[in-house]
Short mmCIF file of C-alpha atoms and ligand atoms in Angstrom, two decimals:
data_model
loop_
_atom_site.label_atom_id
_atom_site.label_comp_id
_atom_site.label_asym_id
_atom_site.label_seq_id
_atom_site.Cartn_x
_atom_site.Cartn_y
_atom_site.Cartn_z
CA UNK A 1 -0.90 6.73 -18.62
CA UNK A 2 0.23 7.03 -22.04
CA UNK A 3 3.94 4.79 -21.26
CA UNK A 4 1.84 1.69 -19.74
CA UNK A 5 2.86 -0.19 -22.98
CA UNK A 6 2.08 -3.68 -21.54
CA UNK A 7 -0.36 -6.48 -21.90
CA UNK A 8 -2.88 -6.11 -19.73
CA UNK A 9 -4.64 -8.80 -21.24
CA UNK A 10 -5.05 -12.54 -21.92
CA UNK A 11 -3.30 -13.48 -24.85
CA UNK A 12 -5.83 -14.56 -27.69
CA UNK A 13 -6.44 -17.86 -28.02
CA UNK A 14 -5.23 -18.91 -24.65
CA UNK A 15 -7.55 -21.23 -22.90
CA UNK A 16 -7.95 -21.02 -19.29
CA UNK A 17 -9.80 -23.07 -16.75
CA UNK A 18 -12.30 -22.10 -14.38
CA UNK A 19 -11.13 -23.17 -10.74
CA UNK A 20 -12.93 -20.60 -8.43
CA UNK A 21 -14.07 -21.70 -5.42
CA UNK A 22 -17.65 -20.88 -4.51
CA UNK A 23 -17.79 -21.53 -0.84
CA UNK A 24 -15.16 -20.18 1.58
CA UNK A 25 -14.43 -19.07 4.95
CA UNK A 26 -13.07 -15.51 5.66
CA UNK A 27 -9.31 -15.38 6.38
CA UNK A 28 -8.02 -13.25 9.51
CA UNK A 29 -4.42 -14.37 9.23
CA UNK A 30 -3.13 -11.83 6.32
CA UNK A 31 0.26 -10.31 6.19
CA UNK A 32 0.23 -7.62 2.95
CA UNK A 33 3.83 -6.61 2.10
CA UNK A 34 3.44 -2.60 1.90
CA UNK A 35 5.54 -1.57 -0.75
CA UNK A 36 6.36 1.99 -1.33
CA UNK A 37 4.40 4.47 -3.73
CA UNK A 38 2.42 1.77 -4.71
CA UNK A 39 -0.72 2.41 -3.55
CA UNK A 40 -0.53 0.52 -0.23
CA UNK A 41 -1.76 2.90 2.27
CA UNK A 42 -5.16 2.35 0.71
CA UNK A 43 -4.74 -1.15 0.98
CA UNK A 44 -3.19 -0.62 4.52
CA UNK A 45 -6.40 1.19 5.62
CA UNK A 46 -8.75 -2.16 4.36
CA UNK A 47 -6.14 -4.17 6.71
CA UNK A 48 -6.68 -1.69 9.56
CA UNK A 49 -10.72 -1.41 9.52
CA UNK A 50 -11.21 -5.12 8.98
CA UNK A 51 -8.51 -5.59 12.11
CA UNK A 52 -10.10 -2.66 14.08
CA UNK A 53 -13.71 -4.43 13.54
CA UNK A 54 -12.91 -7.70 14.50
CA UNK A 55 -10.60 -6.93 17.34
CA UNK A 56 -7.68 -8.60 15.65
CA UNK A 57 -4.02 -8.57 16.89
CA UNK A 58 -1.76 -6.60 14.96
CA UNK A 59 2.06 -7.32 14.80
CA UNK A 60 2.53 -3.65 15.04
CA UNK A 61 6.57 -1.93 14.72
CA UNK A 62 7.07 0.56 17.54
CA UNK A 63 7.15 3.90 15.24
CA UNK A 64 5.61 3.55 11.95
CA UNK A 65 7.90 0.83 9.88
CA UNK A 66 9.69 -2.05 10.78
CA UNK A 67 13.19 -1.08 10.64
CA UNK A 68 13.31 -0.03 7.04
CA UNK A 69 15.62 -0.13 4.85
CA UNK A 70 16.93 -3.50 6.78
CA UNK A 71 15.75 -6.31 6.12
CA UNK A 72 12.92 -7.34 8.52
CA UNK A 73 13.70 -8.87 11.54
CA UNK A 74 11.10 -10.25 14.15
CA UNK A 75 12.50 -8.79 16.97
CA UNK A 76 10.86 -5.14 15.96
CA UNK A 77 7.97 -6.39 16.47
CA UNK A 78 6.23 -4.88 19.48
CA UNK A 79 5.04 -7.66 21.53
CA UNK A 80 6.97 -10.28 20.15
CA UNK A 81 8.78 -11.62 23.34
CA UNK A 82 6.00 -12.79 24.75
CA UNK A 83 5.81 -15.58 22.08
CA UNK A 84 2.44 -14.45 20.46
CA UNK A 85 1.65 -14.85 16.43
CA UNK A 86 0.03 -11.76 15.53
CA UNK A 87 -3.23 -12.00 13.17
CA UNK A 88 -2.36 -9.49 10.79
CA UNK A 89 0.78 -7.40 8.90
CA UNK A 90 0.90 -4.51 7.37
CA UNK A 91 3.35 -1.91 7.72
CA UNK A 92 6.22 -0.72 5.61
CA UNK A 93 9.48 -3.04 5.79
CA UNK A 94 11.81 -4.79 3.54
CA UNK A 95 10.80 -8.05 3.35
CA UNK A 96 12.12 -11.12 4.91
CA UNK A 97 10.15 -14.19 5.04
CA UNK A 98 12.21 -16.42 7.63
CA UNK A 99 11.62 -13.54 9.94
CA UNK A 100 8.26 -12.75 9.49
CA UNK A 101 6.91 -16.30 9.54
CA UNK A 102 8.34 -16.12 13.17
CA UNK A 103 5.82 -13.63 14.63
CA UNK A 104 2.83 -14.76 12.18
CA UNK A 105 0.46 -17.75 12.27
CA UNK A 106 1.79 -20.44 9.98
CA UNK A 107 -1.57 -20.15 8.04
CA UNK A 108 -0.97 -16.77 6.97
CA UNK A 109 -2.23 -15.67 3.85
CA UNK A 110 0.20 -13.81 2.15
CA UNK A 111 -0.45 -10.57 -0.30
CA UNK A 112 1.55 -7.81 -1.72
CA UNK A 113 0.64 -5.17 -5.01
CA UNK A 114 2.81 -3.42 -7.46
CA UNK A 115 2.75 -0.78 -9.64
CA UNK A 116 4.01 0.27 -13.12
CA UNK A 117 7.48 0.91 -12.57
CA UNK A 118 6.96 4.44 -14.26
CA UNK A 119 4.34 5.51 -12.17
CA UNK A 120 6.15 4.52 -8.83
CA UNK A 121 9.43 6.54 -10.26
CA UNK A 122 7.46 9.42 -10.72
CA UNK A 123 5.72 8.97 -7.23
CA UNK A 124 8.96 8.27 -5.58
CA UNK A 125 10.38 11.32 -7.42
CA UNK A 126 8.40 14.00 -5.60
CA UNK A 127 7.85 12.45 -2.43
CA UNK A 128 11.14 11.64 -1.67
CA UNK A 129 13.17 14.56 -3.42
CA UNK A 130 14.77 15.46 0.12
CA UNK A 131 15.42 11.54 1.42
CA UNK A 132 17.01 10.33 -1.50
CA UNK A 133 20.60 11.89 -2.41
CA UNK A 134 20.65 10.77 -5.62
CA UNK A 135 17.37 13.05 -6.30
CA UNK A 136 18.58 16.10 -3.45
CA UNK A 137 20.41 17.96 -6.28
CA UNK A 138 18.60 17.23 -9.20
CA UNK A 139 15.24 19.78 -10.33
CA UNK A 140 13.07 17.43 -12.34
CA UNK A 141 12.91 13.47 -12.94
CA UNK A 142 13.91 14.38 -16.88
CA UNK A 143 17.24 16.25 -15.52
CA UNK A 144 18.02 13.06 -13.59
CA UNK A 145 17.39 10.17 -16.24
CA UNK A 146 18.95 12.74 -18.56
CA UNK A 147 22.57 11.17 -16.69
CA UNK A 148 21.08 9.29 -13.49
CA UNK A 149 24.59 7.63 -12.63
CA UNK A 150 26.16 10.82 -11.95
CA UNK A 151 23.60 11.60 -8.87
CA UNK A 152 22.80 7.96 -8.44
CA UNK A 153 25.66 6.26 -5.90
CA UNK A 154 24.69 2.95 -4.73
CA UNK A 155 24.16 2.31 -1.18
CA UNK A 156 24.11 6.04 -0.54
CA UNK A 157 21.66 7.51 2.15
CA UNK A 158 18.26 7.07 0.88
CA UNK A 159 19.42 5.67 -2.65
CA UNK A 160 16.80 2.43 -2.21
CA UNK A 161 14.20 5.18 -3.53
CA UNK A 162 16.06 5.94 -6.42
CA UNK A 163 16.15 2.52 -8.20
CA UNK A 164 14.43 -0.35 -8.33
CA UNK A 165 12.58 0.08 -5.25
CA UNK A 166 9.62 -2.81 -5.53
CA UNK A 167 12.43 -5.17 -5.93
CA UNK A 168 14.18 -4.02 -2.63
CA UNK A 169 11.42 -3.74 -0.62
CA UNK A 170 10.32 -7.96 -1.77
CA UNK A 171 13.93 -8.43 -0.13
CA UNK A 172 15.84 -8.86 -3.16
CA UNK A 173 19.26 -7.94 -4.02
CA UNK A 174 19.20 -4.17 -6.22
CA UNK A 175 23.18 -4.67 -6.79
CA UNK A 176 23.15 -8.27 -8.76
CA UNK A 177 21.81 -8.34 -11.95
CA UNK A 178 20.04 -11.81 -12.48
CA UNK A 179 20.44 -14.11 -15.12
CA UNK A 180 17.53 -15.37 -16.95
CA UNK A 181 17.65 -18.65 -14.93
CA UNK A 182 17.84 -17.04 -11.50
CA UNK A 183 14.80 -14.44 -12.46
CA UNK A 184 12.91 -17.45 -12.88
CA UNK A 185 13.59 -19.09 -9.76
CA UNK A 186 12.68 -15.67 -7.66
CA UNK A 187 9.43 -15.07 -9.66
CA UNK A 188 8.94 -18.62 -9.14
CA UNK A 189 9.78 -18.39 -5.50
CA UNK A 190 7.50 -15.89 -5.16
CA UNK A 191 4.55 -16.76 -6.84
CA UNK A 192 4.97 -19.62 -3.97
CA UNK A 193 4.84 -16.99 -0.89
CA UNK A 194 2.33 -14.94 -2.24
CA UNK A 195 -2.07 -15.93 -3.27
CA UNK A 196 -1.79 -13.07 -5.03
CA UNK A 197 0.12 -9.78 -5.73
CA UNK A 198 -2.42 -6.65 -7.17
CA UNK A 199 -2.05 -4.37 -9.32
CA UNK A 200 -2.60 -0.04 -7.94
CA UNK A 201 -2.99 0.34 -11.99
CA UNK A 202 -6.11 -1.78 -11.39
CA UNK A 203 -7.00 -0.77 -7.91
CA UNK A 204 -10.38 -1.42 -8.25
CA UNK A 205 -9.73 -5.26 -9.97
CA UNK A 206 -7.37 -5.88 -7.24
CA UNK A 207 -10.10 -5.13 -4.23
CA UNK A 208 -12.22 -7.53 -5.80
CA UNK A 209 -9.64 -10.23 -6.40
CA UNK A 210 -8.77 -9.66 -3.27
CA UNK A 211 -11.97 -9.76 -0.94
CA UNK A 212 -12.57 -13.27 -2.58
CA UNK A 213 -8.93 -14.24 -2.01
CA UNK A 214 -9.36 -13.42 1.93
CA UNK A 215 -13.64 -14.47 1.47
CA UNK A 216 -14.62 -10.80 3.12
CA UNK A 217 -17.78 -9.24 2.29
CA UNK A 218 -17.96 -6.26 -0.79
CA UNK A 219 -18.29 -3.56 1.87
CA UNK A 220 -14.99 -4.11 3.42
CA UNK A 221 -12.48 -3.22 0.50
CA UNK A 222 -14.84 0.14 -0.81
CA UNK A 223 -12.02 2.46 -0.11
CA UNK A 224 -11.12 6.39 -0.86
CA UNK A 225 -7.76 6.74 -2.94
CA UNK A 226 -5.51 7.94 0.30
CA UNK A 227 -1.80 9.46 -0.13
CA UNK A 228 -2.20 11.10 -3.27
CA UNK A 229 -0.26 13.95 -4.30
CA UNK A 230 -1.83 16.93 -5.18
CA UNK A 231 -1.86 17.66 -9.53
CA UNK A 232 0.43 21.14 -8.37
CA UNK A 233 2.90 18.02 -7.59
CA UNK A 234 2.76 16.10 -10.52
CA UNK A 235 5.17 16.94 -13.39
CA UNK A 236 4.29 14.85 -16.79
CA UNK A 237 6.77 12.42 -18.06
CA UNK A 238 7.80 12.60 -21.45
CA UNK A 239 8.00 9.62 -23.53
CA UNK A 240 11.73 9.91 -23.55
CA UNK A 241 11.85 9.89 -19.47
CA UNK A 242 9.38 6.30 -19.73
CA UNK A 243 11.60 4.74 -21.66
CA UNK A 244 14.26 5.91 -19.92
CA UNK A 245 13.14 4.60 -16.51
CA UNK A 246 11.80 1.54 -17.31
CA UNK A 247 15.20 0.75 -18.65
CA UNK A 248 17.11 1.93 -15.54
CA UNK A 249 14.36 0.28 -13.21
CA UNK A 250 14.71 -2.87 -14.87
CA UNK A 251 14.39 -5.32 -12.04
CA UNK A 252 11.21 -3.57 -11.38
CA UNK A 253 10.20 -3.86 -14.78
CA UNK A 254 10.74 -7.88 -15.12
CA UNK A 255 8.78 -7.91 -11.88
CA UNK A 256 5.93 -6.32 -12.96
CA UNK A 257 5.71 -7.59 -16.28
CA UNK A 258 5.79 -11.08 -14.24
CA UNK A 259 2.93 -10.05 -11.88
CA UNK A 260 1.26 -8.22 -14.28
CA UNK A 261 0.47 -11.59 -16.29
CA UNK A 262 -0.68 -13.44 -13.31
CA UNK A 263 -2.57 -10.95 -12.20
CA UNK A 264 -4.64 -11.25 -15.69
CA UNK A 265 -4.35 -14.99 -15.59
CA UNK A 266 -6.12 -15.00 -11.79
CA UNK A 267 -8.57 -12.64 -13.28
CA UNK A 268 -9.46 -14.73 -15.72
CA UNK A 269 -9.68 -18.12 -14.18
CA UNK A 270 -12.08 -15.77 -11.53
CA UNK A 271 -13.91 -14.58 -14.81
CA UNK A 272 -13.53 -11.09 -16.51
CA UNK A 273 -17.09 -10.49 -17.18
CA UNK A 274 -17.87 -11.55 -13.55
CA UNK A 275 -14.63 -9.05 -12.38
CA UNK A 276 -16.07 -6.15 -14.98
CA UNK A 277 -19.76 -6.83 -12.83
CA UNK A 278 -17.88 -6.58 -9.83
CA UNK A 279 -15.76 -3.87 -10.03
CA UNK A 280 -19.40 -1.71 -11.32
CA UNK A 281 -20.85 -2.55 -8.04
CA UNK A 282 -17.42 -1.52 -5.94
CA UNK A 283 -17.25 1.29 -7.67
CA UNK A 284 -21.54 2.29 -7.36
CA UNK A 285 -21.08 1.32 -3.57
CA UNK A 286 -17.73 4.51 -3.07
CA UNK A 287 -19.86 6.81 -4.77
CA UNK A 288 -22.83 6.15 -1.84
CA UNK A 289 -20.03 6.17 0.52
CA UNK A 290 -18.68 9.52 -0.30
CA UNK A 291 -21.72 10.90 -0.82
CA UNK A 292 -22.57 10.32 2.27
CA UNK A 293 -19.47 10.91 4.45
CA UNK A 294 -16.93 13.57 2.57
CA UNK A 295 -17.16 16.86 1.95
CA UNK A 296 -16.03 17.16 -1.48
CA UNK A 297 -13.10 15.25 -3.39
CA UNK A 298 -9.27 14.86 -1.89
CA UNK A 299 -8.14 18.14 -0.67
CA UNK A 300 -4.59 19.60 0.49
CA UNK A 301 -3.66 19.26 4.47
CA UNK A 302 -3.61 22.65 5.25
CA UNK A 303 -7.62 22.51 3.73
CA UNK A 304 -8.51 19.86 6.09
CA UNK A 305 -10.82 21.38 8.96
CA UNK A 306 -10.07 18.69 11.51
CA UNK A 307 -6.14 18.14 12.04
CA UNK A 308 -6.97 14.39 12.94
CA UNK A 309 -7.54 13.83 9.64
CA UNK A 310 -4.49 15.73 8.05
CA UNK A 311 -1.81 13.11 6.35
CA UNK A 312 1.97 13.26 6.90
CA UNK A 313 3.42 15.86 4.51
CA UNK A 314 7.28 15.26 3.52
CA UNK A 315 9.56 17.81 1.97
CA UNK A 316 7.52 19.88 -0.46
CA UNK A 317 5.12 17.55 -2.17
CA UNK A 318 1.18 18.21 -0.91
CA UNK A 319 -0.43 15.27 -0.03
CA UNK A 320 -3.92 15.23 -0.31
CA UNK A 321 -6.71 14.20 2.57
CA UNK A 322 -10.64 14.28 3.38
CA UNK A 323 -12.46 16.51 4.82
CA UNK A 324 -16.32 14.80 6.76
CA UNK A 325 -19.18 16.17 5.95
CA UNK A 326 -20.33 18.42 8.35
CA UNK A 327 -23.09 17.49 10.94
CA UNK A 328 -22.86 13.22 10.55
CA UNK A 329 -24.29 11.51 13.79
CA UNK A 330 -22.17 10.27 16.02
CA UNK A 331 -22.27 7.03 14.44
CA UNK A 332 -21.76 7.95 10.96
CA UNK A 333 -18.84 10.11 12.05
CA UNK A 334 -17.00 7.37 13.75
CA UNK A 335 -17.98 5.14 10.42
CA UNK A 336 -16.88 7.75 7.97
CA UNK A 337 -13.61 8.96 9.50
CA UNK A 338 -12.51 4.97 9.30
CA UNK A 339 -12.01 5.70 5.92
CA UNK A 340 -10.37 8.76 5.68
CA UNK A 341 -8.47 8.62 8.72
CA UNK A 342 -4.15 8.76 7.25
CA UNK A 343 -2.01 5.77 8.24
CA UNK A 344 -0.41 7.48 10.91
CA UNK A 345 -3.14 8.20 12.87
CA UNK A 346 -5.06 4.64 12.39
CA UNK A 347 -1.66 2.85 13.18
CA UNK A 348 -1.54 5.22 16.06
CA UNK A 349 -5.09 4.14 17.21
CA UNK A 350 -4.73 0.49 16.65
CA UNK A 351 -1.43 0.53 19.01
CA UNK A 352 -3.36 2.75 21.71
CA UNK A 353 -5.67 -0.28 21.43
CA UNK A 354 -3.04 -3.43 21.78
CA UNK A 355 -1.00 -1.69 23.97
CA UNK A 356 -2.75 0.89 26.34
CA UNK A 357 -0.67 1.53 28.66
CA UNK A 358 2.67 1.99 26.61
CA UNK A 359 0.75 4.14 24.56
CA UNK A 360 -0.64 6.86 26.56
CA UNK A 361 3.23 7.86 26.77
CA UNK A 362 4.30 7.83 23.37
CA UNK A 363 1.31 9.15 21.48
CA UNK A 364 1.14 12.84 20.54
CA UNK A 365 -2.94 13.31 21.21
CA UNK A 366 -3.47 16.07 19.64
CA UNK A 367 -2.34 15.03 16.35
CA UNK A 368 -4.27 11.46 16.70
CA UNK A 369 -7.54 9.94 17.34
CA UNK A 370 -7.25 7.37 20.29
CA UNK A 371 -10.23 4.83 20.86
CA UNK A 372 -12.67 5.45 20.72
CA UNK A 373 -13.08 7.87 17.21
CA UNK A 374 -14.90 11.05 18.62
CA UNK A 375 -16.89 13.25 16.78
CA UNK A 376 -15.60 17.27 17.79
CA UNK A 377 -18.22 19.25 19.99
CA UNK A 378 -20.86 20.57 17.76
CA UNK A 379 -20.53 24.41 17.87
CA UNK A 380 -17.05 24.33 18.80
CA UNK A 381 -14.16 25.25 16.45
CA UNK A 382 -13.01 22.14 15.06
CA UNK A 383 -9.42 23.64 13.95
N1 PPS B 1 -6.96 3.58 -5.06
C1 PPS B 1 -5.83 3.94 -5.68
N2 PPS B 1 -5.68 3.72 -6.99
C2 PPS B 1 -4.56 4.11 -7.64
N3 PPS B 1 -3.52 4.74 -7.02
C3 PPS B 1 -3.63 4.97 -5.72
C4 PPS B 1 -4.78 4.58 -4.98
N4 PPS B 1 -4.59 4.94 -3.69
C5 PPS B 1 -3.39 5.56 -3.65
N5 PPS B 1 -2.81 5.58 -4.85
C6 PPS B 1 -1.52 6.20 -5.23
O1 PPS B 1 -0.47 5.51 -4.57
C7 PPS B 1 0.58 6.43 -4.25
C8 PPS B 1 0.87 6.37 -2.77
O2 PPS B 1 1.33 5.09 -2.50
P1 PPS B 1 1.58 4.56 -1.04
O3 PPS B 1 0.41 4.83 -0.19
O4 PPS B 1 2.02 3.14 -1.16
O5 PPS B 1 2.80 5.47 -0.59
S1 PPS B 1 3.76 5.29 0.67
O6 PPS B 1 4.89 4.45 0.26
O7 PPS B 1 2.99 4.67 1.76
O8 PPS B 1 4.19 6.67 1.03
C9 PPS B 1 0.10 7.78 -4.71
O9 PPS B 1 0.61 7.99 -6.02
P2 PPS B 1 1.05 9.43 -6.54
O10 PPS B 1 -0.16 10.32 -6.39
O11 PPS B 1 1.42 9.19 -7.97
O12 PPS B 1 2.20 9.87 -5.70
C10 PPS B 1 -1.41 7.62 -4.73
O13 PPS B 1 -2.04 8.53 -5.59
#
């Protein structure tokens, strides 16, 4: 990622103290703000195997976000008249705090992660060439930054994707430029709502930062990189286009030039040679993992033996998934497909779970896995 110009570093000569906690007690009140292209349906499937293990209550939307692109309100959450705080959050929704802190326990740890602002354009690009109008008649990301404001309209259907989209979906106002004064008092704001905001450009960093954040074992944040587009759906950006879109994302820029410094400044104060250590054993304990559960790296949907494990495909971007290995036990099958199994389906599964008898008439079941995960027939066609 030749455009990431941007410290990713502690500045030289800055001292910083060492405050980490050694002892702890593993958190089960989480809500992680899912923001878009960024990574978070990795982080969403951490959220939904720790919650699926540990029988935790999710506050769940009825489809698959909360009422995007509106602001969050609490009354899309299913469940929520009955009065109960939900464990954990994690599904797609503009944020709004006042809201949210209605259906959550007041303890609530509160996460979200960005991305480089380049990187999520790019993302955004492909995936939601169709949704957004201001990308709908527009061939390549270059052609549109070439002149954005003559496809761009603000407020137009799907437009959100089209600029500044981390800022939106943390709630905040894409039509008002800031001053310097009022940046300060949102990043400061902020910082004060969220223990930590990660970093997809440092996946790996972040899952470690995080599992001591929440005080969860190693083992529960190995993940497999989920929702990526296939390289046939990639385009490169020039130099030109970076500079480009970091200019016209600029509230997305400030934001993750903010978070991008704390993010170094928490890994530091946790220790970088004791992150670098960390990070080596995360990344030695995926390799076991998909060694022993996938067949081979991320593949296209259409590849993917078992439709179960197929992701959501929008417009004409491929979205890769996993295909098992092929004769895992029972157990190890039911283990495996944890990891591999899209958002769809898991959020699917969990709700089948909280809500069984709602379910059984909303659920398509032959695209989804209901409880428990079963492995297919051996013999039989799995297709
Ligand atoms: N582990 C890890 N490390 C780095 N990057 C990762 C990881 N997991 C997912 N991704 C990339 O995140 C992009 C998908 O983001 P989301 O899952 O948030 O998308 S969505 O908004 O839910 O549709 C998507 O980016 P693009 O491939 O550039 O589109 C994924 O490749």
């Amino acid at each position: 990622m030749n455009h990431l110009v941007l410290q990713s570093k502690i500045p030289a000569g800055q001292k910083i103290t060492k405050v980490w906690p050694e002892k702890c007690k593993a958190r089960h009140h989480i809500m992680f703000l899912k923001t878009h292209k960024t990574a978070g349906s990795t982080v969403l499937n951490v959220l939904y195997r720790y919650g699926d293990h540990w029988n935790l209550s999710f506050a769940l939307p009825v489809h698959y976000q909360f009422g995007y692109p509106s602001l969050f309100r609490a009354t899309w959450v299913k469940g929520h008249d009955t009065g109960q705080r939900f464990d954990l959050m994690c599904n797609h929704m503009r944020f709004r705090l006042s809201e949210v802190k209605k259906v959550m326990h007041p303890d609530t740890f509160f996460f979200t992660i960005l991305r480089h602002p380049v990187e999520v354009a790019a993302s955004a690009f492909s995936y939601y060439k169709s949704t957004a109008s201001a990308f709908r008649n527009v061939s390549s990301l270059d052609s549109f930054m070439q002149n954005p404001l003559h496809f761009f309209h603000p407020g137009a259907q799907g437009n959100n994707y089209a600029r500044n989209l981390m800022w939106f979906d943390l709630g905040l106002d894409p039509h008002k430029k800031p001053t310097q004064t009022e940046l300060q008092k949102i990043f400061t704001s902020l910082d004060n709502i969220f223990g930590i905001v990660l970093l997809a450009d440092y996946f790996d960093e972040s899952m470690v930062l995080l599992r001591h954040a929440l005080c969860w074992p190693l083992d529960d944040v190995v993940t497999f990189k989920l929702n990526s587009r296939s390289n046939a759906s990639m385009a490169a950006i020039s130099q030109e286009t970076a500079v480009r879109l970091r200019q016209w994302n600029s509230l997305d820029w400030a934001l993750y030039f903010h978070f991008n410094t704390s993010f170094w400044h928490h890994a530091a104060r946790f220790g970088l040679a004791r992150l670098d250590a960390e990070v080596q054993e995360l990344r030695a304990r995926k390799k076991v993992l998909a060694a022993h559960c996938l067949q081979g790296s991320a593949v296209e949907g259409r590849i993917i033996n078992d439709k179960r494990f197929r992701p959501f495909q929008l417009g004409s971007v491929q979205i890769l998934g996993y295909n098992l290995k092929p004769g895992l036990s029972r157990e190890e099958f039911t283990r495996c497909s944890r990891f591999i199994l899209p958002e769809l389906q898991y959020k699917d599964r969990i709700y089948v779970r909280q809500f069984p008898s709602k379910a059984q008439a909303r659920i398509n079941w032959n695209h989804t896995i209901g409880s428990p995960l079963r492995r297919p027939p051996v013999g039989k066609a799995k297709a």
